[in-house]
Coordinates of C-alpha atoms in Angstrom, one line a residue:
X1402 CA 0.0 0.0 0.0
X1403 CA 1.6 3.5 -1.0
X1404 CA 0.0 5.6 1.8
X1405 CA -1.0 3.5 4.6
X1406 CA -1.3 7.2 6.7
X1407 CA -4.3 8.5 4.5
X1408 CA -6.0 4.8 3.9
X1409 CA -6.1 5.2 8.3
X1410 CA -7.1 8.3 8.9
X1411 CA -9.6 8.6 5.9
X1412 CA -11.6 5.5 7.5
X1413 CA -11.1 6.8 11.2
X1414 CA -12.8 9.5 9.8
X1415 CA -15.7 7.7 9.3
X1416 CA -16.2 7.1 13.0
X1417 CA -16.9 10.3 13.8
X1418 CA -20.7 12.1 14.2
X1419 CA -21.9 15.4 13.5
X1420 CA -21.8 17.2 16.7
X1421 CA -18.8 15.4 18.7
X1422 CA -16.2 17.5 20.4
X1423 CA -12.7 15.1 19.0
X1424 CA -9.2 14.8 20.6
X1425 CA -6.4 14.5 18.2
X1426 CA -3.5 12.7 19.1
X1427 CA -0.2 13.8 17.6
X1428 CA 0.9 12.1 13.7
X1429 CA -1.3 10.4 11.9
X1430 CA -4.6 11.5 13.6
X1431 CA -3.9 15.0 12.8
X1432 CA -4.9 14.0 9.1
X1433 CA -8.4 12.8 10.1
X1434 CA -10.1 16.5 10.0
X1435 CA -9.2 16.6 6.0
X1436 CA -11.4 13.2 5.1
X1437 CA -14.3 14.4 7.3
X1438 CA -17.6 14.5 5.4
X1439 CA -18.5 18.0 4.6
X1440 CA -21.8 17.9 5.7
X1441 CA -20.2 16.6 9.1
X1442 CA -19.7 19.6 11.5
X1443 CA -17.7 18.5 14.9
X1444 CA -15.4 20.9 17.6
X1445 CA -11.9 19.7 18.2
X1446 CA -10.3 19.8 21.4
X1447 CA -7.1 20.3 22.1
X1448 CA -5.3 19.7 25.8
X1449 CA -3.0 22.8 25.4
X1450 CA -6.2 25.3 25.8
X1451 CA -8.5 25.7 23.1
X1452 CA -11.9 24.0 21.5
X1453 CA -12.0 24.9 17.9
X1454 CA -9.4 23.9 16.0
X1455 CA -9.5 24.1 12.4
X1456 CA -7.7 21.7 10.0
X1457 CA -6.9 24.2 7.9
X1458 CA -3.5 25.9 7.4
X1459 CA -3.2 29.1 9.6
X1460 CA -3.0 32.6 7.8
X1461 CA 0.7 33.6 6.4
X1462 CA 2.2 35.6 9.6
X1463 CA 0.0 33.5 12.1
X1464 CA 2.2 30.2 12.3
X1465 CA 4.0 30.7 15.5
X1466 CA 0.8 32.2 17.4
X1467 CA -1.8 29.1 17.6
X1468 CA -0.1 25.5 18.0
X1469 CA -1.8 22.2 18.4
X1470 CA -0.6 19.6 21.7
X1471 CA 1.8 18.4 19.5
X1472 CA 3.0 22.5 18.3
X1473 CA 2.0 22.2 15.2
X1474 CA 0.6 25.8 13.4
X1475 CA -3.0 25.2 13.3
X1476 CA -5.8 28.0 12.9
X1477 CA -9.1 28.1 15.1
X1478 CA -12.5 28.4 14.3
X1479 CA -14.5 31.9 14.2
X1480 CA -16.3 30.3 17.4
X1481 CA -13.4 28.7 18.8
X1482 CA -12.1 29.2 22.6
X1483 CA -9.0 29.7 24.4
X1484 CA -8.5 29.0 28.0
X1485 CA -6.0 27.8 30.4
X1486 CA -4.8 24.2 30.5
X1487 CA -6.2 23.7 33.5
X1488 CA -9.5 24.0 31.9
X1489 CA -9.0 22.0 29.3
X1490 CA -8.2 19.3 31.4
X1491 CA -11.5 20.0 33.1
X1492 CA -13.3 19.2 29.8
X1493 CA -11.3 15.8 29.5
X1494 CA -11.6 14.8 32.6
X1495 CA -15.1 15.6 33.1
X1496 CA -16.0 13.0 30.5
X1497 CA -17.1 16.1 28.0
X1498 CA -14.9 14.5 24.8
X1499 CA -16.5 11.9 22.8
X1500 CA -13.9 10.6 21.5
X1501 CA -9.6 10.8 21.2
X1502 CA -7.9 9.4 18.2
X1503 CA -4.2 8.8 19.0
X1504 CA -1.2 6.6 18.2
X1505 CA 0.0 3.3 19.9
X1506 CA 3.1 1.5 20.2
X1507 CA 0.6 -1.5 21.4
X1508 CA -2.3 -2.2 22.0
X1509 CA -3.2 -6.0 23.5
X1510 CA -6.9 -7.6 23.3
X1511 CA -7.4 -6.9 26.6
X1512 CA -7.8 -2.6 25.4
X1513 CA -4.8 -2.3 27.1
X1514 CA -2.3 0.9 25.6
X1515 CA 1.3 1.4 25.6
X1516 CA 1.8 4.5 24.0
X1517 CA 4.4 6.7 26.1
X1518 CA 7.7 5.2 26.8
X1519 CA 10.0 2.9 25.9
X1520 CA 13.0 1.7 28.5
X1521 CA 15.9 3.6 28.2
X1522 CA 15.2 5.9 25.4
X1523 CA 14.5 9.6 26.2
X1524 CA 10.7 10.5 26.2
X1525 CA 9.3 14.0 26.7
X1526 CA 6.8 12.8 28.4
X1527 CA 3.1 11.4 28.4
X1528 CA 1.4 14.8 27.4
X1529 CA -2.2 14.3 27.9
X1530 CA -2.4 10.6 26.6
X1531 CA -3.5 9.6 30.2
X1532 CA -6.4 11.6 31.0
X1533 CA -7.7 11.8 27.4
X1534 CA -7.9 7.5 27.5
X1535 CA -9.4 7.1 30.6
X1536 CA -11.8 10.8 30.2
X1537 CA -13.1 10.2 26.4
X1538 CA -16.1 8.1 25.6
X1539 CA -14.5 6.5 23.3
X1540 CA -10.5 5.5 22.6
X1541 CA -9.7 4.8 18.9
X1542 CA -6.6 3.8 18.0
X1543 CA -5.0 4.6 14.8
X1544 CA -1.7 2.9 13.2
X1545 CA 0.3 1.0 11.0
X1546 CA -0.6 -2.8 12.0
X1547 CA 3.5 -3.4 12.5
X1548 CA 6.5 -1.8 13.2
X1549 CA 9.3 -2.9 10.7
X1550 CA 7.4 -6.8 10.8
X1551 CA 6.9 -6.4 15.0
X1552 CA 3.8 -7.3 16.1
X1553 CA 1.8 -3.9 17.7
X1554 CA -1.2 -5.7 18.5
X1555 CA -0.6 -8.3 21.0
X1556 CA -1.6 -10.6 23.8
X1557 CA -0.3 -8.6 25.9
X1558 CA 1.5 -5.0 26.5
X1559 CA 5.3 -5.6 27.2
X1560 CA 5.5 -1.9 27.2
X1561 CA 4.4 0.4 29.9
X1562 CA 0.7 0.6 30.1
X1563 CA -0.5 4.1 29.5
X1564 CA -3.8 2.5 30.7
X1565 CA -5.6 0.0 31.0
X1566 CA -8.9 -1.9 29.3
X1567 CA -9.7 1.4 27.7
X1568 CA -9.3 1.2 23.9
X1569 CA -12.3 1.1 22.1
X1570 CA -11.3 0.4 18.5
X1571 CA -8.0 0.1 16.5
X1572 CA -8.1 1.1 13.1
X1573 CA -4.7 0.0 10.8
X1574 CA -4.0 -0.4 6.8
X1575 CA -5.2 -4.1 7.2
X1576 CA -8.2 -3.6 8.9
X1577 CA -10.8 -2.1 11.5
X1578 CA -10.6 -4.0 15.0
X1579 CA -13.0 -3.5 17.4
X1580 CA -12.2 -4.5 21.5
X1581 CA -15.1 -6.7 23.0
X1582 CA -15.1 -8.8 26.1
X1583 CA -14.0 -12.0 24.4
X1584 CA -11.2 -10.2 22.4
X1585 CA -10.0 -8.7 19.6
X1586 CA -13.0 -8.6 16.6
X1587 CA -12.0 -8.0 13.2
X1588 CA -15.0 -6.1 11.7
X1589 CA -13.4 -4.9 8.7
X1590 CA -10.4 -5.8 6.7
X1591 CA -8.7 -4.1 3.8
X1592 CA -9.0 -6.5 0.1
X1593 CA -5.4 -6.3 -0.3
X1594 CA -4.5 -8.6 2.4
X1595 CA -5.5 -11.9 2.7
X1596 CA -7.5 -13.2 6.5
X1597 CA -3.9 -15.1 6.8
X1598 CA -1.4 -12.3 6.2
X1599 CA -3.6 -10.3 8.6
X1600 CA -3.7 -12.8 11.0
X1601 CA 0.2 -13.3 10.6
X1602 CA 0.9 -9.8 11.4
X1603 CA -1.7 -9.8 14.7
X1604 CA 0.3 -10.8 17.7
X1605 CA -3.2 -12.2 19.0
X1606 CA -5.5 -14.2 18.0
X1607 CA -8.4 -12.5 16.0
X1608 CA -12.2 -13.3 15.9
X1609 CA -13.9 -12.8 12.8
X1610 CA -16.9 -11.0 12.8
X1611 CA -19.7 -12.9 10.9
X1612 CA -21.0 -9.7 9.0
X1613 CA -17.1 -9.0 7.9
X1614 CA -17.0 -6.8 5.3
X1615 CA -14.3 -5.3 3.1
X1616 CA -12.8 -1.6 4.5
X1617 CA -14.2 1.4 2.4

């Protein structure tokens, strides 16, 4: 696949409702706003102070004044808002964000999430990855399936849990993986890989959904 990146965010895209208030993680779900629906209309949050944020690229002069969590120039809505971070925490913790899409380094079919830290390399630190996966509604996960051929999606976390049983759904270039009770549930997979080779890159063992149906 040439651009794994677009193929996951345009479907995580899909997710989404009219009316949600969003958490972007940095990366890959920073692309999500730009495959929206247009006749979609949503708020995004960000942890660094503001509700509003606007996928589209800020006005020439305005770069360095509005950054996203991840201080990337972003632009704000008309009816955006800033306010402290303290606040903003208040509206994640509160349970007032439907949904965060962010990154992994694993997820396990438990809904476990190591996203933070690996041993002995130098981190900056969790951000707001914490709050925003136990404070959301929902947790969706969006990644490449592997890392260089390693398994991402295990058994088990060896990593550092950033928390625990709280993903929701993990959405890759193979396919759309949904966290239930009994496991991991492959709802949807993508035509270009066969059940096998998806299987063979899953670190656990997947259930097949009986309505499965090819990603779109």
């Amino acid at each position: 696949m040439s651009d794994k990146k677009k193929f996951i965010a345009a479907r995580v895209a899909k997710e989404l409702k009219d009316g949600d208030v969003v958490n972007l993680g940095i990366g890959l779900p920073t692309m999500v706003p730009h495959y929206l629906d247009p006749s979609i209309s949503l708020t995004l949050q960000s942890e660094n102070g503001f509700v509003g944020l606007s996928a589209k690229k800020p006005p020439e002069g305005e770069e360095k004044y509005i950054v996203n969590a991840g201080g990337q120039p972003v632009s704000i809505h008309p009816n955006g808002a800033f306010f402290s971070s303290a606040d903003s925490f208040v509206i994640i913790r509160g349970g007032h964000v439907d949904a965060t899409i962010l990154g992994a380094l694993q997820v396990d079919q438990e809904g476990n999430i190591a996203n933070w830290i690996i041993p002995g390399k130098k981190v900056p630190g969790m951000g707001g990855a914490m709050d925003l996966i136990v404070g959301a509604k929902r947790v969706i996960v969006a990644m490449e399936h592997t890392n260089k051929g390693n398994h991402k999606i295990l058994e088990k976390c060896t990593l550092p849990l950033t928390a625990k049983g709280q993903v929701n759904l993990i959405v890759t270039e193979m396919g759309v993986i949904e966290v239930i009770p009994e496991g991991l549930l492959l709802k949807e997979y993508n035509p270009e890989y066969t059940l096998e080779e998806i299987q063979a890159a899953t670190g656990a063992k997947l259930i097949i959904a009986d309505d499965l149906k090819p990603m779109i």
